[in-house]
Each structure stands twice: as structure tokens, then as C-alpha cells.
PDB file of C-alpha atoms in Angstrom:
ATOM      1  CA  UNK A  26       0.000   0.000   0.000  1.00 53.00           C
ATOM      2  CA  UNK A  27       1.456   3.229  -0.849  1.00 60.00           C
ATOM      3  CA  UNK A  28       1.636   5.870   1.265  1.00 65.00           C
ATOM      4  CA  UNK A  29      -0.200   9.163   1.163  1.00 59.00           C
ATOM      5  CA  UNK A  30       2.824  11.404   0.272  1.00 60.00           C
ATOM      6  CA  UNK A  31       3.495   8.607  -2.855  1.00 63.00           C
ATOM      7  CA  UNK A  32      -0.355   9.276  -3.281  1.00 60.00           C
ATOM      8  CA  UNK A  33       0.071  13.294  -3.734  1.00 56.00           C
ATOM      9  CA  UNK A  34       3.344  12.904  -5.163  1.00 65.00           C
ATOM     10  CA  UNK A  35       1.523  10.816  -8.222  1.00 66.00           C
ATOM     11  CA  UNK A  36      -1.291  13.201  -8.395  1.00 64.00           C
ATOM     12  CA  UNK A  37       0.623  16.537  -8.282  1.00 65.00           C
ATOM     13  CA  UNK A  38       2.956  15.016 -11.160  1.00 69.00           C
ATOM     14  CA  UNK A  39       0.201  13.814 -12.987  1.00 70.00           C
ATOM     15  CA  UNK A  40      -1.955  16.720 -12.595  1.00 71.00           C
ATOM     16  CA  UNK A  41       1.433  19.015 -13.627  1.00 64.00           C
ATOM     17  CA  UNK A  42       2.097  16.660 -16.939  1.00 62.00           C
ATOM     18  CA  UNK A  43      -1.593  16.408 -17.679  1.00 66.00           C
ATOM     19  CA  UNK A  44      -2.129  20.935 -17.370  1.00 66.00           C
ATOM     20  CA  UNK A  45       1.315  21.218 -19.626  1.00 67.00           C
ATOM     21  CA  UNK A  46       0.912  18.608 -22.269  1.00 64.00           C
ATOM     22  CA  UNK A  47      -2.827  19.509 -23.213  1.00 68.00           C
ATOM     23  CA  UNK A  48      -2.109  23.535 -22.931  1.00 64.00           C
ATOM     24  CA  UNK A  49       1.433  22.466 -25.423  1.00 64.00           C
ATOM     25  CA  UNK A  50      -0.565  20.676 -27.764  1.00 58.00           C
ATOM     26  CA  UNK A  51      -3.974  23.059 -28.025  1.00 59.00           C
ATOM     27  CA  UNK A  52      -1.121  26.132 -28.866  1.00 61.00           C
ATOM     28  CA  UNK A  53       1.452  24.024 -30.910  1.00 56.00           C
ATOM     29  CA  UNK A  54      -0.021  25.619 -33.851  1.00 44.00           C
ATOM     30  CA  UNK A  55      -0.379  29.085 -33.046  1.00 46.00           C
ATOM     31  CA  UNK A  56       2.494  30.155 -30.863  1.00 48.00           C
ATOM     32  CA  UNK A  57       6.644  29.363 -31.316  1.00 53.00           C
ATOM     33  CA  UNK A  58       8.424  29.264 -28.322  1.00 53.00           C
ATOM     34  CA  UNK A  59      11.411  31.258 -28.327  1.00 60.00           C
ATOM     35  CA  UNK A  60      14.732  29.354 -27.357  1.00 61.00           C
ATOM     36  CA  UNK A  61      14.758  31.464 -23.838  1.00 69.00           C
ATOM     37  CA  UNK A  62      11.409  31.066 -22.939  1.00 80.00           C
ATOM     38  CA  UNK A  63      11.500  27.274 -23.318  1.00 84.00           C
ATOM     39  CA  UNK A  64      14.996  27.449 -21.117  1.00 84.00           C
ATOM     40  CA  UNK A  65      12.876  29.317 -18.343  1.00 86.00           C
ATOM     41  CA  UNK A  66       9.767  26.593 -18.763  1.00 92.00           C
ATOM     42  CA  UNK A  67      12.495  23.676 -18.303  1.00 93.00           C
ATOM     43  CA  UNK A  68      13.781  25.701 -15.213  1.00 92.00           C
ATOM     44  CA  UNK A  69       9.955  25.388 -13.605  1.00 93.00           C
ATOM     45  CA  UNK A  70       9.632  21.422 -15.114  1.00 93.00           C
ATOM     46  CA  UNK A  71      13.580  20.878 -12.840  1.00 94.00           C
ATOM     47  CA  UNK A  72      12.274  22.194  -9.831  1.00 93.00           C
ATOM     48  CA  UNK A  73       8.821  20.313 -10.536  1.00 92.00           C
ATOM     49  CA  UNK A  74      10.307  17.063 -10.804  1.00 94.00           C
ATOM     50  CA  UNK A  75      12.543  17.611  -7.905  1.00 94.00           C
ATOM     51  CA  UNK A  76       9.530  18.439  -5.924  1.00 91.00           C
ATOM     52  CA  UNK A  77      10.583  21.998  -4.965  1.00 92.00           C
ATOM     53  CA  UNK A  78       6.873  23.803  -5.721  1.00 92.00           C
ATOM     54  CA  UNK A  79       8.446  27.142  -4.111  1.00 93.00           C
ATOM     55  CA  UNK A  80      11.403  27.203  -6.101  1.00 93.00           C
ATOM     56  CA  UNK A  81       9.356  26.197  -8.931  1.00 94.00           C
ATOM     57  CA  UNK A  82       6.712  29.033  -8.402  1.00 94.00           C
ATOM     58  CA  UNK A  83       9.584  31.687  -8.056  1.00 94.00           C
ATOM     59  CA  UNK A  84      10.797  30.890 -11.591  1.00 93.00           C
ATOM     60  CA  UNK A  85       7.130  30.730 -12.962  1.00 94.00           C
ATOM     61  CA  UNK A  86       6.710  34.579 -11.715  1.00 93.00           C
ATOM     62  CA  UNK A  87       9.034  36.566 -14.370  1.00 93.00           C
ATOM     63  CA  UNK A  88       7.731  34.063 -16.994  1.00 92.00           C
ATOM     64  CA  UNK A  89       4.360  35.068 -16.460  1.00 92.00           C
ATOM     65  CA  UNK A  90       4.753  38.854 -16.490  1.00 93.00           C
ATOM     66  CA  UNK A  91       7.204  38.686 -19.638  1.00 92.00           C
ATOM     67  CA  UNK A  92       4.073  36.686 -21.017  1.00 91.00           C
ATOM     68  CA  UNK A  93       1.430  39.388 -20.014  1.00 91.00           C
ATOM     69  CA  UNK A  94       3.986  42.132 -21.244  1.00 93.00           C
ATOM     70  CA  UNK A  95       4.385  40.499 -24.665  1.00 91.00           C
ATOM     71  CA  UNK A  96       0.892  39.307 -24.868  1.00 91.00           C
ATOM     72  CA  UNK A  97       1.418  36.155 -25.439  1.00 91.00           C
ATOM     73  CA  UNK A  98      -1.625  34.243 -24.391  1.00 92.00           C
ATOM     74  CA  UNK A  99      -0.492  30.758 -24.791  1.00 93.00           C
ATOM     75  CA  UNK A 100       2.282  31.043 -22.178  1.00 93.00           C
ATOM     76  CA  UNK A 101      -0.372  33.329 -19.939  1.00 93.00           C
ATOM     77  CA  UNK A 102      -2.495  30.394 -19.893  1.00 94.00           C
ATOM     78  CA  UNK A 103       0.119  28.031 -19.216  1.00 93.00           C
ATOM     79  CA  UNK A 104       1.274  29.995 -16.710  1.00 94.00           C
ATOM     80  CA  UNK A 105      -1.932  30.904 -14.513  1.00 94.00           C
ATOM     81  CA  UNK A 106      -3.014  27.295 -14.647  1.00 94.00           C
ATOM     82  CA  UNK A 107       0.704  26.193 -13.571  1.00 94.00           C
ATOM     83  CA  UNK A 108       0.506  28.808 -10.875  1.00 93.00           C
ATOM     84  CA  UNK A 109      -2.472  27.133  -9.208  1.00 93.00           C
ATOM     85  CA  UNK A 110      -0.461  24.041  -9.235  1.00 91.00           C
ATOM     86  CA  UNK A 111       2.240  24.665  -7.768  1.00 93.00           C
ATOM     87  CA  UNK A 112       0.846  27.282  -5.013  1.00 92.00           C
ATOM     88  CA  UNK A 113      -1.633  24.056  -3.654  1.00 90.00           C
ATOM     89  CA  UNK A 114       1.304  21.562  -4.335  1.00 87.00           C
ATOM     90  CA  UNK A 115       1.268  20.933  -0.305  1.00 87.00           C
ATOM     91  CA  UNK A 116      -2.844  20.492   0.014  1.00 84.00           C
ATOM     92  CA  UNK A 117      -4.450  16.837  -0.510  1.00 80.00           C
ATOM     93  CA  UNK A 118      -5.747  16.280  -3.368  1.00 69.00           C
ATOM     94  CA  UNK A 119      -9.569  16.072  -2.008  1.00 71.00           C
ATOM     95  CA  UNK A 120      -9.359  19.819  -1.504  1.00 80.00           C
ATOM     96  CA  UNK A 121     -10.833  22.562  -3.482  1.00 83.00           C
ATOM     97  CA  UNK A 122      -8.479  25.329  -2.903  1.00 88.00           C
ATOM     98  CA  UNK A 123      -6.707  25.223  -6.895  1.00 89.00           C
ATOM     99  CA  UNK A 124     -10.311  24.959  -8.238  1.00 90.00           C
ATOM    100  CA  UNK A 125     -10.801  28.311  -5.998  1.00 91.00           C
ATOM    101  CA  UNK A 126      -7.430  29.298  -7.010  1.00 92.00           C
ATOM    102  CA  UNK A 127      -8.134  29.042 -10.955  1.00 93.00           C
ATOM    103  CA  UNK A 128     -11.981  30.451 -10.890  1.00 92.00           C
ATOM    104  CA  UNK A 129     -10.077  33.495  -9.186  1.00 94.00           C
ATOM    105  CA  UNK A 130      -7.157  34.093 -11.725  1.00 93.00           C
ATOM    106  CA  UNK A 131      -9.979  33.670 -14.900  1.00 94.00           C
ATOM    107  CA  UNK A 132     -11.631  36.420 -13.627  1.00 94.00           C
ATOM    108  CA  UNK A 133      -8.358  38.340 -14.173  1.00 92.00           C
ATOM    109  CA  UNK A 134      -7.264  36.502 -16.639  1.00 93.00           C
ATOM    110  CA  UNK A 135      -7.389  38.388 -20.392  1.00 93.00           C
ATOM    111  CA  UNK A 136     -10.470  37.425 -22.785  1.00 93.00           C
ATOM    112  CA  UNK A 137      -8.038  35.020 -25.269  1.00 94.00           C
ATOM    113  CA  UNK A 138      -7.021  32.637 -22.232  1.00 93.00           C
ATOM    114  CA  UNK A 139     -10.340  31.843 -20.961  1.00 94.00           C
ATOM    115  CA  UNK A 140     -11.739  29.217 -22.753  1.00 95.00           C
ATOM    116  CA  UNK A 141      -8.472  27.088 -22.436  1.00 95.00           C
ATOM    117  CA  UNK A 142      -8.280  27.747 -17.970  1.00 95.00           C
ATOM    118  CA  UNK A 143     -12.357  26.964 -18.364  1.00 94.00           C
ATOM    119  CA  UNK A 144     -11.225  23.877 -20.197  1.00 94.00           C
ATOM    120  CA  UNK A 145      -8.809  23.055 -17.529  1.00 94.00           C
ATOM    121  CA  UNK A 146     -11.167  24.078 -14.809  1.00 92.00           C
ATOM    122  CA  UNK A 147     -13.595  21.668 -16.141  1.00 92.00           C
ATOM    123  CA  UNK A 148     -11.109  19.057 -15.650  1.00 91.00           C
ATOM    124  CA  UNK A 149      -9.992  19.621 -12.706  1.00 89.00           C
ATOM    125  CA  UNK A 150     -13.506  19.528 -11.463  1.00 88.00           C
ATOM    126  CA  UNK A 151     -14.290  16.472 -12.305  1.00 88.00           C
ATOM    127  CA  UNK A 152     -11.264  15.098 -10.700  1.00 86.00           C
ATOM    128  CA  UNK A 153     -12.242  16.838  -7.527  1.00 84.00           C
ATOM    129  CA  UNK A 154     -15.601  15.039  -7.985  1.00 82.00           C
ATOM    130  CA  UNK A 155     -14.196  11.691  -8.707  1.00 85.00           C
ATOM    131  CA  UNK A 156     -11.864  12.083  -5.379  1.00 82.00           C
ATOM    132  CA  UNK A 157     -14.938  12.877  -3.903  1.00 80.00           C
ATOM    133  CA  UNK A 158     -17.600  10.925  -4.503  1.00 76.00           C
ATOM    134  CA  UNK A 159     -18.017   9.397  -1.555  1.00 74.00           C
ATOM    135  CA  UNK A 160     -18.775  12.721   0.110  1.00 73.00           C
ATOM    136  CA  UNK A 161     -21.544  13.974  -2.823  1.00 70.00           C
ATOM    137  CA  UNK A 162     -22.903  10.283  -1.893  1.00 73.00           C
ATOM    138  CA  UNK A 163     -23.766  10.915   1.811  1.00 72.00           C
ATOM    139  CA  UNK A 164     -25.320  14.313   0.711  1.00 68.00           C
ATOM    140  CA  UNK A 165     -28.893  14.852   1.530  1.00 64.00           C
ATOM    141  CA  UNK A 166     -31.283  15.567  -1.085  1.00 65.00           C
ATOM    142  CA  UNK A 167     -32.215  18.895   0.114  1.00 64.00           C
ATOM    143  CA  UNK A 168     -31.006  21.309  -2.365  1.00 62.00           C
ATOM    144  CA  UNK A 169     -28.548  24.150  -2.017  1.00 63.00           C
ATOM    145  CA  UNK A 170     -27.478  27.065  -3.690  1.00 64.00           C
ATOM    146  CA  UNK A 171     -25.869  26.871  -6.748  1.00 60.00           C
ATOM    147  CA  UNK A 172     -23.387  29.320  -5.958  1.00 65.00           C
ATOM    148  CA  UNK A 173     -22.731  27.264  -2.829  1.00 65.00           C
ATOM    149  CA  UNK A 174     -18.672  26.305  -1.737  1.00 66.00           C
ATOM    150  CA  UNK A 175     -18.121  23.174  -3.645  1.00 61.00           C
ATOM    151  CA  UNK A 176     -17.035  21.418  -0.347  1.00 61.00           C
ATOM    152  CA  UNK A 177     -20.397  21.994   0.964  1.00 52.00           C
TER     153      UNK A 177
END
């Protein structure tokens, strides 16, 4: 049986692979990487993989603003979504705090990157609801709010 740190470990590599891969592929077509920002994004992927989220997050930052700056909303997208990541690396992975995190940062985010961070959004709440199941389960069937906390 593995133990819960393997568990998150798994999940936050996963969930890091799965958020880069899909936002790579969607722009692969309309954006080129230049040679220096692909240095900086393998910078954030070391410190990933070594399991330094702080670290990681501190080299994210200048990526992000050179990405607002330029306008470039591939690596925006990439970036807000990796963001939320990284700043709930430490939480379980039953908790709702990077769903909280990402509805936050779309409201701020520019017009071209919201579809893709709704995209991921939707993702990542179904994976909250498949972690969860068991608690939507023992819910009543007295309704609630739709704007309730998804915890609730």
C-alpha cells in the first residue's frame, strides 16, 4: 500500500504533466516558443520534478509577467493554470483550494485565455468530484445554492 505522500506525489505530477501537455498541444499551432522562454519553462519542469513547488513558483513569476507584457496568451495560460499548481502543491488532493485558485485568476485573466483555464477548470472539477464521490454520496437531497462552496 502506498503511502499518502506517494499518493500526492503521483497526483501533483500527474496533474502538472496532464495541465502542460494539453495547454502544449492546443497552442502548438499558433504560438513558437522562443529558445529562452523554453529554457525558463524547463527551469519550472527541474524544480517540478525535484519536488521543490516554491522554487518552482519563483521561476514561474518573471515568466508570467514577460508573457502578459508580450501578450502572449499561450504562455499566460500556461502559466496561470501552472501557478495554481504549484501554489496548492502541499494540500491533498480532495481539496478545493486550486479549483478556488483558478476560478479566481480567470476572472483576471485576459479574454483570449479563458476558454483554455475553463477547459482546464472543467477538468480539474471532475477530478475533484471523482476524489470525492463518496462525500456527494452521503449528501442529503435537500437542495442548495448553486453558488454554494463546492465542499459543501
Amino acid at each position: 500500500m502506498e503511502s499518502a505522500a506517494m499518493f500526492l506525489s503521483r497526483c501533483f505530477r500527474r496533474t502538472v504533466l496532464f495541465v502542460h501537455a494539453s495547454l502544449l498541444l492546443f497552442f502548438t499551432g499558433i504560438t513558437l516558443m522562443s529558445a529562452e522562454t523554453a529554457d525558463d519553462w524547463k527551469q519550472v519542469e527541474l524544480f517540478v520534478q525535484r519536488q521543490q513547488p516554491k522554487s518552482a513558483l519563483e521561476a514561474l513569476l518573471p515568466l508570467e509577467a514577460k508573457a502578459l507584457k508580450l501578450q502572449d496568451f499561450p504562455e499566460i495560460a500556461r502559466s496561470i493554470a501552472t501557478r495554481a499548481i504549484l501554489e496548492t502543491a502541499d494540500r491533498p488532493p480532495d481539496d478545493g483550494e486550486r479549483l478556488r485558485m483558478l476560478t479566481a485568476a480567470i476572472k483576471n485573466a485576459p479574454a483570449q485565455t479563458v476558454p483554455v483555464l475553463d477547459a482546464i477548470g472543467a477538468n480539474w472539477t471532475w477530478n475533484f468530484f471523482l476524489v470525492n464521490r463518496w462525500r456527494y454520496a452521503q449528501r442529503s437531497t435537500g437542495g442548495s445554492a448553486a453558488d454554494a462552496p463546492i465542499e459543501t
